[in-house]
Structures are given as structure tokens and as C-alpha cells.
Coordinates of C-alpha atoms and ligand atoms in Angstrom, one line a residue:
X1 CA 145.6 91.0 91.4
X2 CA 143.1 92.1 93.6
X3 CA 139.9 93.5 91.9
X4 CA 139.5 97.5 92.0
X5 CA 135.9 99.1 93.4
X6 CA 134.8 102.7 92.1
X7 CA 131.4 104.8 92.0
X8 CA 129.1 104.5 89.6
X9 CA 129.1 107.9 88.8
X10 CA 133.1 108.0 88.4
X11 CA 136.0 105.8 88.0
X12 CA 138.8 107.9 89.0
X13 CA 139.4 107.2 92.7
X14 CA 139.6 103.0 93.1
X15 CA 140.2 101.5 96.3
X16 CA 140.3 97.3 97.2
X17 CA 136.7 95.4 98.2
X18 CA 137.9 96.5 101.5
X19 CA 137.8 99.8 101.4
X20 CA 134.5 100.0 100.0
X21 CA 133.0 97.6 102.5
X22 CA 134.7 100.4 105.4
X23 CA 133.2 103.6 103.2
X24 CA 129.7 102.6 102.3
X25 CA 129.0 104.9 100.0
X26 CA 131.7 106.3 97.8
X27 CA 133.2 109.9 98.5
X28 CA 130.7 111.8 95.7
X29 CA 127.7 110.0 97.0
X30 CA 127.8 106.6 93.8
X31 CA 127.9 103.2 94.1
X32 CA 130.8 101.1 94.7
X33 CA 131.1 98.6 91.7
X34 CA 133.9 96.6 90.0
X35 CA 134.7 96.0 86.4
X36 CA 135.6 92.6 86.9
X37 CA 132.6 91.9 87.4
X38 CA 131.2 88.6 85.8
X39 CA 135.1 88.6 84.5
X40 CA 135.2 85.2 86.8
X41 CA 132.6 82.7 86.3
X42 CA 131.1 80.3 89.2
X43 CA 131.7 76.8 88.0
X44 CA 128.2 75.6 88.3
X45 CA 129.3 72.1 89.4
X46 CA 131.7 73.4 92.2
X47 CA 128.3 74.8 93.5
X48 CA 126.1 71.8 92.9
X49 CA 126.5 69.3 95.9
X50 CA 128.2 71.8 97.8
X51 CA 127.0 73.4 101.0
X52 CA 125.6 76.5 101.8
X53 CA 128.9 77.7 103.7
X54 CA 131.0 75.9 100.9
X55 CA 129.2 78.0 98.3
X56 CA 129.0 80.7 100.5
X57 CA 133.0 80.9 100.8
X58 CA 133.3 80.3 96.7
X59 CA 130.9 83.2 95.6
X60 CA 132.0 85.5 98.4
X61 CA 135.6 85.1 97.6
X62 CA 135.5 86.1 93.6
X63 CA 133.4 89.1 94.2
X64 CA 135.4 90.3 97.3
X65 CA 138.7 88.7 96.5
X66 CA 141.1 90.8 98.8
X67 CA 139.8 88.7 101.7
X68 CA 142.3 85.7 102.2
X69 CA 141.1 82.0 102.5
X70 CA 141.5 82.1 105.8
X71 CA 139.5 85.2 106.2
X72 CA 137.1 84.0 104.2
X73 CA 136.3 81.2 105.6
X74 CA 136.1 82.3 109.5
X75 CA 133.9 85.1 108.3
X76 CA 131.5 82.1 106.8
X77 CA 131.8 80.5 109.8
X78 CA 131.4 83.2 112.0
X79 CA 128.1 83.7 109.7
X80 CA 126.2 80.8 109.0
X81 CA 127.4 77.8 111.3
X82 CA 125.2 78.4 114.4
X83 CA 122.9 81.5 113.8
X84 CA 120.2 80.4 111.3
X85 CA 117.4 78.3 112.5
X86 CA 118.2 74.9 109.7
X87 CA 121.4 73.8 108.3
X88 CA 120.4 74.6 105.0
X89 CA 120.3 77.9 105.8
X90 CA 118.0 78.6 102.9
X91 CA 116.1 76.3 102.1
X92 CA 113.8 76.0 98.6
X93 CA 110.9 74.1 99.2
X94 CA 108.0 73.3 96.7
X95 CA 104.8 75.0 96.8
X96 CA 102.4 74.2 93.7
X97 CA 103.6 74.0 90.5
X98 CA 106.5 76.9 91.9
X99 CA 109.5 76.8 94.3
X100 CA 109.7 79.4 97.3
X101 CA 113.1 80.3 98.0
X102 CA 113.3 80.5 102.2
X103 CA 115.6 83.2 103.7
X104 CA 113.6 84.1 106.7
X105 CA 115.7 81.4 109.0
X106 CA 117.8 83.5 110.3
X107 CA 117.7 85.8 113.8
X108 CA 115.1 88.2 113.2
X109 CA 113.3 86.0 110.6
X110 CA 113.7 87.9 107.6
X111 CA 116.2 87.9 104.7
X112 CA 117.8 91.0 106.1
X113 CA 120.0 88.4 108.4
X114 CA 121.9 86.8 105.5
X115 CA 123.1 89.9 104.4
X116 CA 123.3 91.9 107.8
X117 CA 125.0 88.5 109.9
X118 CA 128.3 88.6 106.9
X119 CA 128.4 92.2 106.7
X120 CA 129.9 93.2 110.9
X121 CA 132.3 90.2 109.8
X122 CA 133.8 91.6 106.6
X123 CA 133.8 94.9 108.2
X124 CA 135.3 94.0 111.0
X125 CA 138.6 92.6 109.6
X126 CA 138.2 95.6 106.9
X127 CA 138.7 97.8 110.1
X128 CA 141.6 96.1 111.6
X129 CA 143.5 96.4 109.0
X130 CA 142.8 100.2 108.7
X131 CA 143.8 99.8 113.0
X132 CA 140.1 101.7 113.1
X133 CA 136.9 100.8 115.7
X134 CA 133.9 101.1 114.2
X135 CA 130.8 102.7 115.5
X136 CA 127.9 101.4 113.6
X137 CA 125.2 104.5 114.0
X138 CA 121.5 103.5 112.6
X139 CA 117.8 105.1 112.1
X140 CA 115.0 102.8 111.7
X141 CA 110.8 102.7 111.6
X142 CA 111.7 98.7 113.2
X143 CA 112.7 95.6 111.0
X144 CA 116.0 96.8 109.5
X145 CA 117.5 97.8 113.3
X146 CA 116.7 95.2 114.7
X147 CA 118.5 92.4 111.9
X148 CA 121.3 94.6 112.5
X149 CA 122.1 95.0 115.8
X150 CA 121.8 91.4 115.8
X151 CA 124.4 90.9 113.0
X152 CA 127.0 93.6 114.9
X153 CA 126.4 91.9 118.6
X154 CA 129.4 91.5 120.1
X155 CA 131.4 91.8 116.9
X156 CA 135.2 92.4 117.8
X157 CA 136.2 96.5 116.7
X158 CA 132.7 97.1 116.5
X159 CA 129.8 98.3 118.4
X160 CA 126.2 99.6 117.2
X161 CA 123.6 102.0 118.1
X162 CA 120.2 102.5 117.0
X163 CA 117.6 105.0 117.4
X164 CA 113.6 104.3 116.7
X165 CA 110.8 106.9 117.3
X166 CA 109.4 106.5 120.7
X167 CA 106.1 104.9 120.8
X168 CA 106.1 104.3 116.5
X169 CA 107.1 100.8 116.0
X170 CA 104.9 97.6 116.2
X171 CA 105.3 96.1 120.5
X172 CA 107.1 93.0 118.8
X173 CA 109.3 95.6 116.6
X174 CA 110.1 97.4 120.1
X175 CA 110.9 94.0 121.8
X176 CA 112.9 92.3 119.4
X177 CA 115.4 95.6 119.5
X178 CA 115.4 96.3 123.6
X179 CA 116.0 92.5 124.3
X180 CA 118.9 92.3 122.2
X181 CA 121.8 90.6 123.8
X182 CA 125.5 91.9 123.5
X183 CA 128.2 94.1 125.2
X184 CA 128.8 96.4 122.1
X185 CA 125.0 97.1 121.5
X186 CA 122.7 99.7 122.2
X187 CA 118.8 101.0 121.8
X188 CA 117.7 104.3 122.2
X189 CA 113.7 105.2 121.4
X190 CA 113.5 109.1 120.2
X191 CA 110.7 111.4 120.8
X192 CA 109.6 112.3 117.3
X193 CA 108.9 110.6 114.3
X194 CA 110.7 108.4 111.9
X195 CA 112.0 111.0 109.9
X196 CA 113.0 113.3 113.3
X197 CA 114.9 110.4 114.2
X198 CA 116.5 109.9 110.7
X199 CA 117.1 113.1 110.4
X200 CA 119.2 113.6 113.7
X201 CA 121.5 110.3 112.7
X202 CA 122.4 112.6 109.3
X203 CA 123.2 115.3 111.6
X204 CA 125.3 113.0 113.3
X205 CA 127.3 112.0 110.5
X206 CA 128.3 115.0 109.1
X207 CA 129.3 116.2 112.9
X208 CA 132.7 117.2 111.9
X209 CA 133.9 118.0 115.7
X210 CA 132.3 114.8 117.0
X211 CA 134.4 112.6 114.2
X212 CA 137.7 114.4 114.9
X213 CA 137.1 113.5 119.0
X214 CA 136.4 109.9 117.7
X215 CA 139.4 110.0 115.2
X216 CA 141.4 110.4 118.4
X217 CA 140.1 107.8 120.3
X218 CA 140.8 105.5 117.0
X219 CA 137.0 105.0 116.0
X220 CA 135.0 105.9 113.0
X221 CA 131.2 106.6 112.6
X222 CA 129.8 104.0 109.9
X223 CA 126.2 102.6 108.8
X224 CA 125.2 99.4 107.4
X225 CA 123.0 100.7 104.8
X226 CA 122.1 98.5 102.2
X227 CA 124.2 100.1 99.3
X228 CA 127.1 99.0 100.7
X229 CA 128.9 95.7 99.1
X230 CA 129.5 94.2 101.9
X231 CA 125.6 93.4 102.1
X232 CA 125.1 92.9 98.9
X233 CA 127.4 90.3 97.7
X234 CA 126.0 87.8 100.3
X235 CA 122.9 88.0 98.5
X236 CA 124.2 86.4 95.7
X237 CA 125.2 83.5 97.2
X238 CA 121.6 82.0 98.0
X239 CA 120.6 82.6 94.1
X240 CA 123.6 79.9 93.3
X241 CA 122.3 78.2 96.1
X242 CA 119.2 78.2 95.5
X243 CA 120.0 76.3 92.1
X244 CA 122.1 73.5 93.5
X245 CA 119.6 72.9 95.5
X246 CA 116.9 72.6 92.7
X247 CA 119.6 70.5 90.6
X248 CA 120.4 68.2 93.8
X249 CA 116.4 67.4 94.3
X250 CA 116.3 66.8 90.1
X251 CA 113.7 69.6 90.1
X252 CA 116.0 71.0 87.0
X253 CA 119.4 69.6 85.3
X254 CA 122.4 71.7 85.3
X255 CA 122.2 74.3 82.5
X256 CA 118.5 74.5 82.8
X257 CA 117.0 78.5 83.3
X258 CA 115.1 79.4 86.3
X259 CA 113.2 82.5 86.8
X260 CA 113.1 84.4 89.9
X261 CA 110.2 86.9 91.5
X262 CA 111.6 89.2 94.0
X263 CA 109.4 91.2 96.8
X264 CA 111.4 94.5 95.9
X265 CA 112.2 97.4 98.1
X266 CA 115.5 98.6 97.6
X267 CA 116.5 96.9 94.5
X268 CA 119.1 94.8 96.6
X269 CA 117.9 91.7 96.6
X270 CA 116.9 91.6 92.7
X271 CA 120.3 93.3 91.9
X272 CA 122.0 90.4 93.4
X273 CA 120.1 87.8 91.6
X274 CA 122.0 90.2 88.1
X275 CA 125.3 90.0 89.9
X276 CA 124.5 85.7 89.6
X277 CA 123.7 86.2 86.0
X278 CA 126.6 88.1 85.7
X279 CA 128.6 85.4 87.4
X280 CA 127.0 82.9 85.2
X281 CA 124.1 81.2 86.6
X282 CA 121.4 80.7 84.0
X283 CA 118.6 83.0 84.7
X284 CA 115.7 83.4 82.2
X285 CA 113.9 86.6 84.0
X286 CA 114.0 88.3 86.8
X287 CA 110.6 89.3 87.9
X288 CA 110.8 92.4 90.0
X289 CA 107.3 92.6 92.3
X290 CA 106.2 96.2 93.8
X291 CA 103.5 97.3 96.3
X292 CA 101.5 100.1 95.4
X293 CA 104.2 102.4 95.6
X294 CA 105.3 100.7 92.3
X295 CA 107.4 103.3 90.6
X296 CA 109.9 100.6 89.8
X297 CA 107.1 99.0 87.8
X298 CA 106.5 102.2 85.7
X299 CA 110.3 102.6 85.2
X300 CA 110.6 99.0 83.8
X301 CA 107.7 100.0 81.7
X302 CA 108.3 103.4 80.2
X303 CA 111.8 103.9 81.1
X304 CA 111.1 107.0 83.1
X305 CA 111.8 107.2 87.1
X306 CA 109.5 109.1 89.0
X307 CA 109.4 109.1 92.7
X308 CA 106.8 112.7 92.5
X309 CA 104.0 109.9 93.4
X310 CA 101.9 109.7 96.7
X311 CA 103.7 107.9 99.3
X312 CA 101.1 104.8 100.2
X313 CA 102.0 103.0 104.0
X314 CA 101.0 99.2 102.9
X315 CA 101.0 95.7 105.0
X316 CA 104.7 95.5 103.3
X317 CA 106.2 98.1 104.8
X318 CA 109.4 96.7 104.1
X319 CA 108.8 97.7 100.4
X320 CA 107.6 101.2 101.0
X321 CA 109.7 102.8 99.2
X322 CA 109.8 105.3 96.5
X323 CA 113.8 105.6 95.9
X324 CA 115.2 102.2 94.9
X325 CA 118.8 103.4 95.5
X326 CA 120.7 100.0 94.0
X327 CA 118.7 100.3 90.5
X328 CA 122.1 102.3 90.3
X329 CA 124.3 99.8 89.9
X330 CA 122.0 97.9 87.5
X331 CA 122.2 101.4 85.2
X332 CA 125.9 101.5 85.7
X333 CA 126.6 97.8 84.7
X334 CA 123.6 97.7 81.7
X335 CA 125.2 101.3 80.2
X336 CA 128.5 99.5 80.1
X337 CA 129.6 101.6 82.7
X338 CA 129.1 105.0 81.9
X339 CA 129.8 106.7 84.9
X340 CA 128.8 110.3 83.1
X341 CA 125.1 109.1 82.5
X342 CA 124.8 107.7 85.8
X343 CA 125.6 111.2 87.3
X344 CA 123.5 112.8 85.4
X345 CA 120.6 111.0 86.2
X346 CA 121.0 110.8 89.8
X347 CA 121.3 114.5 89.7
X348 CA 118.1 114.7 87.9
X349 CA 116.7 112.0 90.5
X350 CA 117.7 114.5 93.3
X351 CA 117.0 117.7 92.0
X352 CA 113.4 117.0 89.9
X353 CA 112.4 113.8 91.5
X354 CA 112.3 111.6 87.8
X355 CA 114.9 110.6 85.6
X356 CA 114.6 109.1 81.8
X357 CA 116.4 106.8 79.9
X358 CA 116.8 106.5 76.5
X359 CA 114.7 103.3 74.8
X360 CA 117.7 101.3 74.2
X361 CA 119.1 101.3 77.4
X362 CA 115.2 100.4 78.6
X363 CA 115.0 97.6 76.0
X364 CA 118.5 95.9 76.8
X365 CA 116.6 95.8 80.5
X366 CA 113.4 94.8 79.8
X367 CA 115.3 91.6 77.7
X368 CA 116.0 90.4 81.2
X369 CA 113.7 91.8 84.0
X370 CA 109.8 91.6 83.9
X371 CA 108.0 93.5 86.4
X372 CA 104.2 93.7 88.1
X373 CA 103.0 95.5 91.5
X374 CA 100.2 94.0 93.7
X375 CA 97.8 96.3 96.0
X376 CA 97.3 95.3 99.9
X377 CA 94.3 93.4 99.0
X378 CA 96.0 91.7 96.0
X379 CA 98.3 90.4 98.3
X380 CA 95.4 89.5 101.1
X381 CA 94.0 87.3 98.2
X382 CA 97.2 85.8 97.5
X383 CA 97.7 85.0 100.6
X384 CA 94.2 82.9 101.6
X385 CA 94.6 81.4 97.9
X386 CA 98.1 80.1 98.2
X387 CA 97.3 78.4 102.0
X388 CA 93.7 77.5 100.4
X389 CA 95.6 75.9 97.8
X390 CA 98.6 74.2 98.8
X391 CA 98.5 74.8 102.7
X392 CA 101.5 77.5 102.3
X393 CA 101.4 80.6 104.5
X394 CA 103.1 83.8 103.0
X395 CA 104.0 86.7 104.6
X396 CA 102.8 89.7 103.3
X397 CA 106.0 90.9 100.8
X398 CA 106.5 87.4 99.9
X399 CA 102.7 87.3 99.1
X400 CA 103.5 90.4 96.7
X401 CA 106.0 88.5 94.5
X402 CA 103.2 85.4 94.5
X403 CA 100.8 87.5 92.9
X404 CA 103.0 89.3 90.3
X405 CA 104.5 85.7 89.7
X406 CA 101.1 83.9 89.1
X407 CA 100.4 86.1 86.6
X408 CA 103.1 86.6 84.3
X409 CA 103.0 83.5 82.1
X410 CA 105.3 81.1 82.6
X411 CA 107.5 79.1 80.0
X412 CA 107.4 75.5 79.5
X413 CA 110.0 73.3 81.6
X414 CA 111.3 77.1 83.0
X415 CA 111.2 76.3 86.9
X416 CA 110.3 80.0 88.9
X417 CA 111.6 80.5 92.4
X418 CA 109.8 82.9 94.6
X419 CA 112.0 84.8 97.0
X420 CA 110.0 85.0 100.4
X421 CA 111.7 87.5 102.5
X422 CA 110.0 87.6 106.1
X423 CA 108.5 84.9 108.2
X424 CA 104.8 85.0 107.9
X425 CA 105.1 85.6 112.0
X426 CA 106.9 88.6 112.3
X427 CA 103.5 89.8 110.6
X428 CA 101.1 87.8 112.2
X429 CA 98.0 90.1 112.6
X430 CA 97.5 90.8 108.5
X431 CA 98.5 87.4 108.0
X432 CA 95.4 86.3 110.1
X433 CA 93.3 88.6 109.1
X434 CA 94.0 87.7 105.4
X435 CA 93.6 83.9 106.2
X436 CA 90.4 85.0 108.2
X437 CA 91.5 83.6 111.3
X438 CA 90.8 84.9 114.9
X439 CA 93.3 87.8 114.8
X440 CA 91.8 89.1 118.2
X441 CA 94.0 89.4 121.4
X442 CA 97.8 90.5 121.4
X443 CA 100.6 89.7 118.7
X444 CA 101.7 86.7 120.7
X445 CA 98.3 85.1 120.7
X446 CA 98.1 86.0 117.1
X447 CA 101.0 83.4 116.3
X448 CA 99.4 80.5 118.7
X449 CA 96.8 81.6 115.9
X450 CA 98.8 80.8 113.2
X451 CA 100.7 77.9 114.5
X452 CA 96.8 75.8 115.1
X453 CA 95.8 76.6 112.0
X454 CA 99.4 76.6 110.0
X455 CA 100.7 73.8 111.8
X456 CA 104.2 75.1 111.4
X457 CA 106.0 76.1 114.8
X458 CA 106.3 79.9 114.8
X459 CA 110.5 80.8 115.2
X460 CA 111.8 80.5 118.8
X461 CA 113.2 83.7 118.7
X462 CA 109.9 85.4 118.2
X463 CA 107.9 83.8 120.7
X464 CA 110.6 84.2 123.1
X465 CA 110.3 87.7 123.3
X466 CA 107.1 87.0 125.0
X467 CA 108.8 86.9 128.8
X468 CA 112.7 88.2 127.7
X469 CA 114.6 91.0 129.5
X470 CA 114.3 94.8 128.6
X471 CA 117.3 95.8 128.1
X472 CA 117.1 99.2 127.3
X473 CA 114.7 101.9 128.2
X474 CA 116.6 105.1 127.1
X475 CA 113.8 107.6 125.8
X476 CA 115.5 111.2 124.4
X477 CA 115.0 113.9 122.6
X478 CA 116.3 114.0 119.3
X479 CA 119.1 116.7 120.6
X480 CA 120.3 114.1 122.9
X481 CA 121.8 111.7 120.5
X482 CA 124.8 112.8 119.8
X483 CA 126.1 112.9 123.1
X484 CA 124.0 109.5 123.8
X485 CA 126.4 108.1 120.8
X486 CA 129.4 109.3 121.9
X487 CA 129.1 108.0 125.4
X488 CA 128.5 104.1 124.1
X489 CA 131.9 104.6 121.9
X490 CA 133.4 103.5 125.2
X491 CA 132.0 100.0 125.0
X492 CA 133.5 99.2 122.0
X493 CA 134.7 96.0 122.3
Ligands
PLP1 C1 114.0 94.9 102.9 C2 112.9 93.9 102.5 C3 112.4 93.8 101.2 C4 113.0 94.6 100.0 O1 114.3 94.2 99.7 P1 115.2 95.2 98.9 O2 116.5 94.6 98.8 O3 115.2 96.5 99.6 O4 114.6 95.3 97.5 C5 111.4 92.9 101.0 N1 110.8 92.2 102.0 C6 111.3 92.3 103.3 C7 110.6 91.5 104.3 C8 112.3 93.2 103.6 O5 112.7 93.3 104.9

């Protein structure tokens, strides 16, 4: 039988993987988890010697197991087979004494793609099941709109728009969103800032005339966020992945522990390395690294979650954060499921800002998750001393989690695995400037920069966006969107 999703903050209304991959969130604003999870164990042999795909399909298929085979396996296809930059579509490659766990091969060069190339697929045979089209809406300050209008391009049942603030994103952010190819896709910039624009795409949501007109015309609003399943359980996969491979290169023998550091934003990416755990892959710690806005750090420390902090812009902006919404699922699954406490503290979190938990719910964490934050010029330093060292550039989240791991001590014969999250291009100018090269001139002659001294080739993709097409030009005001939305629903493919 298939396994049954619910909130975190209540288990009364179930539905299938499905459904929870179609809704996002659930209907009182939780978490979709399962019970069954860890229930089915990955055979750790199946995974060894097998392929990315092949492990892919395995791990994919037990944690969202109303998909058939079949469905499975075209959604893996559709995926992985041609869209990352190497076969192994994750690579793990040795840097010093420590491993660094690659996930930046994909489209927009950073780990966003793995999860944000499998989510349009499950979606869309979620959808045509329902008989629904689905109108992917999104607000972002640059990386995350970009990896996903590449993920929904040309998707069948689906189409996406995206708004950015006019004249606030980095030139290569811009370009990597207006050149983006596909029928069902389209970028609109928005006079205003970030949170104008965000702001405007809530309003659109809870637009109760404009869904009924959409209802008619068979399509429903949706976002990809990254609470939603359908993003999250393809993170696990390169975690088991990510151990075959150290098993197939003799790095460690099956049944060894491995530790992994984690450049943390969200909590998404950590929370899947639990879900492995879970699933039975032997995992010593998980090291979760901050930036300075490190309020997960103080919460793995004292137990209490406060997000009343200053808000601090950093050279990872991709971890600026100071509401990690997935740590919900980790308090679900470590309170054995009790959906009450969860409610209450999220309803502390939203009306007070800071939640605590009690010191044996902290200490049943703290047994598995270690924690550290680095500042900007913690992670400059890691950066020059890491391609000083061992001729290794980092970008600048990955060069968080370096620090944090170098300093937390590690145990004999316990191999660590670094998660690096975003080419060290798509950030060129602090990545020069940290390696005090010539970081003079525009981002493109930035990364001929890089490549001299680095001599690795800086992703196609990226350089390419040098002399592409514009595709889009739109500029609006934020009052404009809705109708700007509405209009593209009749390009769904
Ligand atoms: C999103 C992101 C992160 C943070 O990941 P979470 O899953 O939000 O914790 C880290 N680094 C980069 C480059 C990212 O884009």
C-alpha cells in the first residue's frame, strides 16, 4: 500500500506522495511528512556500483512510492540523462585530507538543479492525473528563479512565471533568467524591491476570483518552494550516492560512517542528508554550517529559535536567511511525531519570532547534528587557504561549510564530505577578490580570471550568456502582475 503524507502540525487529513507534491504546503500551513519513513531501508549494496540514475530511481521510488516503475524511471530520465554537465552527475572528488561532494553540474550551476530538474517531472504526472495545468508562479532576489524556470522549461501541463525586482539582481543573475529558452516560460522584472515583488506573488495566490477563472480553464496556480517533497526527496539521493561512490573508489568500506558539512540555508539540503540516515545510510554527524545570520547555530546550541536578530546581506546570499522553514520536519520526525508541539511552536515562531524546546528534545539532536557559522571574511580565508593548499576553488557557501568543517575535530578513520553547492563562477567577483586575483573589469572577464589562474574551464552555460538572446524585457509595476500571469496561462503547453 501506498504510503500516506500529512502536516507536521496534524495527522488528520492524509493524502498519497502525489498529492502533496501538487499542494506544496499542506492545507493549515505544516509540512508534508510520512510515517513510513525509514520503515524501508536502502540496501546499501543495491546502491554501491550502481549509477546515479539507477540509485536515483531506487531512493526516489521508496520515499514517493505511488509513482509506478515506469513513471519512475522516465521522470529519472527526463532528469538526469542529458541536463547535467558529467555523467556522474555528482561527483565527489578529493580535496586534502576531506572529500567535496559536487552538485553544481547541473543548468544554472548550483545544487538547486538536482532538486528543481525532478520536481516539474513529478509534478507534472501528479497533475495529469488530477486532469489539472499547472501554472508555476515564483518571486526571487536571482539564483532560485533562475534553476527553476530551467527545471519547468517546456515541461508538458506546466508553464512558469517569474518575477525579479527591476534593476536588483547581479547582470549575470538578470541574464541567466531573460535568456531562458522554452515555450511555457516567462520573466517579468518589477519595479520595486524584493520584498514588493514577493509580496505581489502572495497577493496573487490568495486571488480567489483569479483561481476560480483559472479553475475554468483547467489550471491551477502552484510554486516550487523548497518545502515541498517533491524537492526534497531528490536530495537524498546524492547522500547515498555520494557513498557508493566513496565505497567504489575504496575511500571507505561498506558500513563505514561518514560525516557531512552542509552550507545551510533553508535546512533542505541537511534535512535530506536525516531522511538518508533514516533510510539507513551510516552517518556519524551532520555538521550544519551558517553565515552570520546563524540563528540555526544558536538553536543547535541552546535549544531556543530566535529569528529577532539583525538581518546581515553576506557574499552567501543563498544562506541569508533567518527562517529555516524545513528544521520542521526534523522537529516533527525527532518528537516522534508530535504534531501538537510542532503547532505550537510554529505559532510561537510566527507570532513572537523565537521558539524553545525542551532539553531532551535538544539533546536527542545535538547526538546527531553539530553545528558552526563562519563570517564573510571567515569564508574569504577559507577560500585563499583551501586553493593555497590543495589548488581547490570554493565558492563562497561551500567555503562556509570548509571552515565550520576544519574546525570541528574530526574522528579517526571517519571520512567527512563537504557539500559544495554553487560553482565558484556563478560568484566570480568575491571569489577573485578572496583569491586576490585581478577582479577588475565585467563578471565575464572575472571568470577568464579564474579559469588562468584555476585552470578549470568555467561552465558553458555561464560563459554563454556572454552574447545569448534577451528574451524577455517586460518591466511592470507591481499592480500589473496579475493580469501579466494570467495572460501567459495561455501558453501552457
Ligand atoms: C539554497 C542554497 C543553499 C542553502 O540550502 P538550503 O537547502 O536552503 O539549506 C546553500 N548554497 C547555495 C548555493 C544555495 O543556492
Amino acid at each position: 500500500m501506498a504510503s500516506m503524507y500529512h502536516s507536521t502540525r496534524s495527522s488528520v487529513k492524509e493524502c498519497s506522495a502525489k498529492g502533496a507534491v501538487l499542494d506544496g504546503l499542506a492545507p493549515d500551513g505544516g509540512l508534508y511528512v510520512t510515517d513510513e519513513l525509514g520503515s524501508a531501508r536502502i540496501d546499501l549494496s543495491a546502491v554501491v556500483g550502481g549509477t546515479y540514475r539507477d540509485n536515483a530511481r531506487l531512493v526516489l521510488k521508496t520515499l514517493l512510492d505511488d509513482y509506478t516503475d515506469a513513471e519512475m524511471e522516465d521522470c529519472v530520465e527526463a532528469a538526469y540523462a542529458s541536463t547535467f554537465s558529467t555523467e556522474a552527475v555528482t561527483p565527489v572528488v578529493k580535496v586534502g585530507n576531506d572529500f567535496v561532494l559536487e552538485l553544481f553540474h547541473g543548468p544554472t550551476s548550483a545544487f538547486k538543479d538536482v532538486a528543481l530538474q525532478m520536481l516539474p517531472q513529478l509534478m507534472s504526472r501528479a497533475a495529469a492525473q488530477e486532469n489539472k495545468r499547472i501554472m508555476i508562479l515564483a518571486a526571487t532576489s536571482g539564483d532560485t528563479g533562475k534553476a527553476a524556470l530551467a527545471g519547468f522549461a517546456d515541461t508538458p501541463g506546466c508553464g512558469i512565471t517569474v518575477f525579479y525586482p527591476h534593476g536588483k539582481t547581479s547582470e549575470i543573475q538578470r541574464l541567466q533568467m531573460v535568456t531562458q529558452a522554452g515555450g511555457n516560460v516567462a520573466v517579468g522584472a518589477v519595479r520595486g524591491n524584493f520584498d514588493d515583488t514577493q509580496s505581489a506573488v502572495k497577493r496573487i495566490f490568495g486571488d480567489r476570483e483569479l483561481a476560480q477563472r483559472l479553475d475554468k480553464r483547467g489550471i491551477m496556480l502552484s510554486s516550487a518552494n523548497s518545502i515541498n517533497i517533491g524537492r526534497l526527496a531528490p536530495q537524498v539521493v546524492y547522500y547515498f550516492d555520494a557513498y557508493a561512490q566513496l565505497v567504489g573508489n575504496g575511500a571507505i568500506a561498506q558500513g563505514d560512517m561518514v560525516d557531512f558539512c552542509v552550507p545551510t540555508g533553508n535546512f533542505g539540503d541537511v534535512l535530506a542528508g536525516y531522511y538518508a540516515l533514516r533510510m539507513g545510510l551510516p552517518i556519524r554527524k551532520l555538521i550544519v554550517a551558517s553565515n552570520e545570520n546563524n540563528v540555526l547555530t544558536d538553536f543547535l546550541q541552546t535549544g531556543v529559535y530566535d529569528r529577532n536578530r539583525p538581518f546581515h546581506k553576506t557574499i552567501s546570499p543563498s544562506m541569508d536567511i533567518l527562517i529555516s522553514s524545513n528544521l520542521e520536519r526534523l522537529l516533527y520526525y525527532m518528537s516522534d511525531g508530535d504534531t501538537a508541539l510542532i503547532a505550537r511552536l510554529m505559532d510561537d515562531l510566527a507570532t513572537t519570532g523565537r521558539y524553545e524546546i525542551d532539553g531532551a528534545l535538544l539533546e536527542r539532536i545535538q547526538a546527531l547534528f553539530c553545528c558552526g557559522y563562519a563570517t564573510d571574511d571567515e569564508a574569504r580565508e577559507a577560500m585563499k587557504a583551501c586553493f593555497v593548499k590543495h589548488g581547490y576553488v570554493l565558492d563562497p557557501h561551500t567555503a562556509v561549510a570548509w571552515h565550520v568543517s576544519q574546525r570541528i575535530p574530526k574522528q579517526d578513520g571517519t571520512a567527512r564530505v563537504v557539500l559544495a553547492t554553487a560553482s565558484p563562477y556563478k560568484f566570480c567577483r568575491d571569489v577573485c577578490a578572496a583569491l586576490d586575483l585581478d577582479g577588475e573589469g565585467d563578471d565575464f572577464s572575472c571568470m577568464r580570471v579564474l579559469e588562468a589562474a584555476s585552470g578549470r574551464k568555467a561552465p558553458a552555460a555561464l560563459c554563454g550568456l556572454e552574447n545569448a538572446e534577451e528574451r524577455f524585457c517586460d518591466v511592470m509595476e507591481a499592480k500589473d502582475m496579475a493580469a501579466y500571469v494570467e495572460a501567459k496561462c495561455g501558453d501552457l503547453l
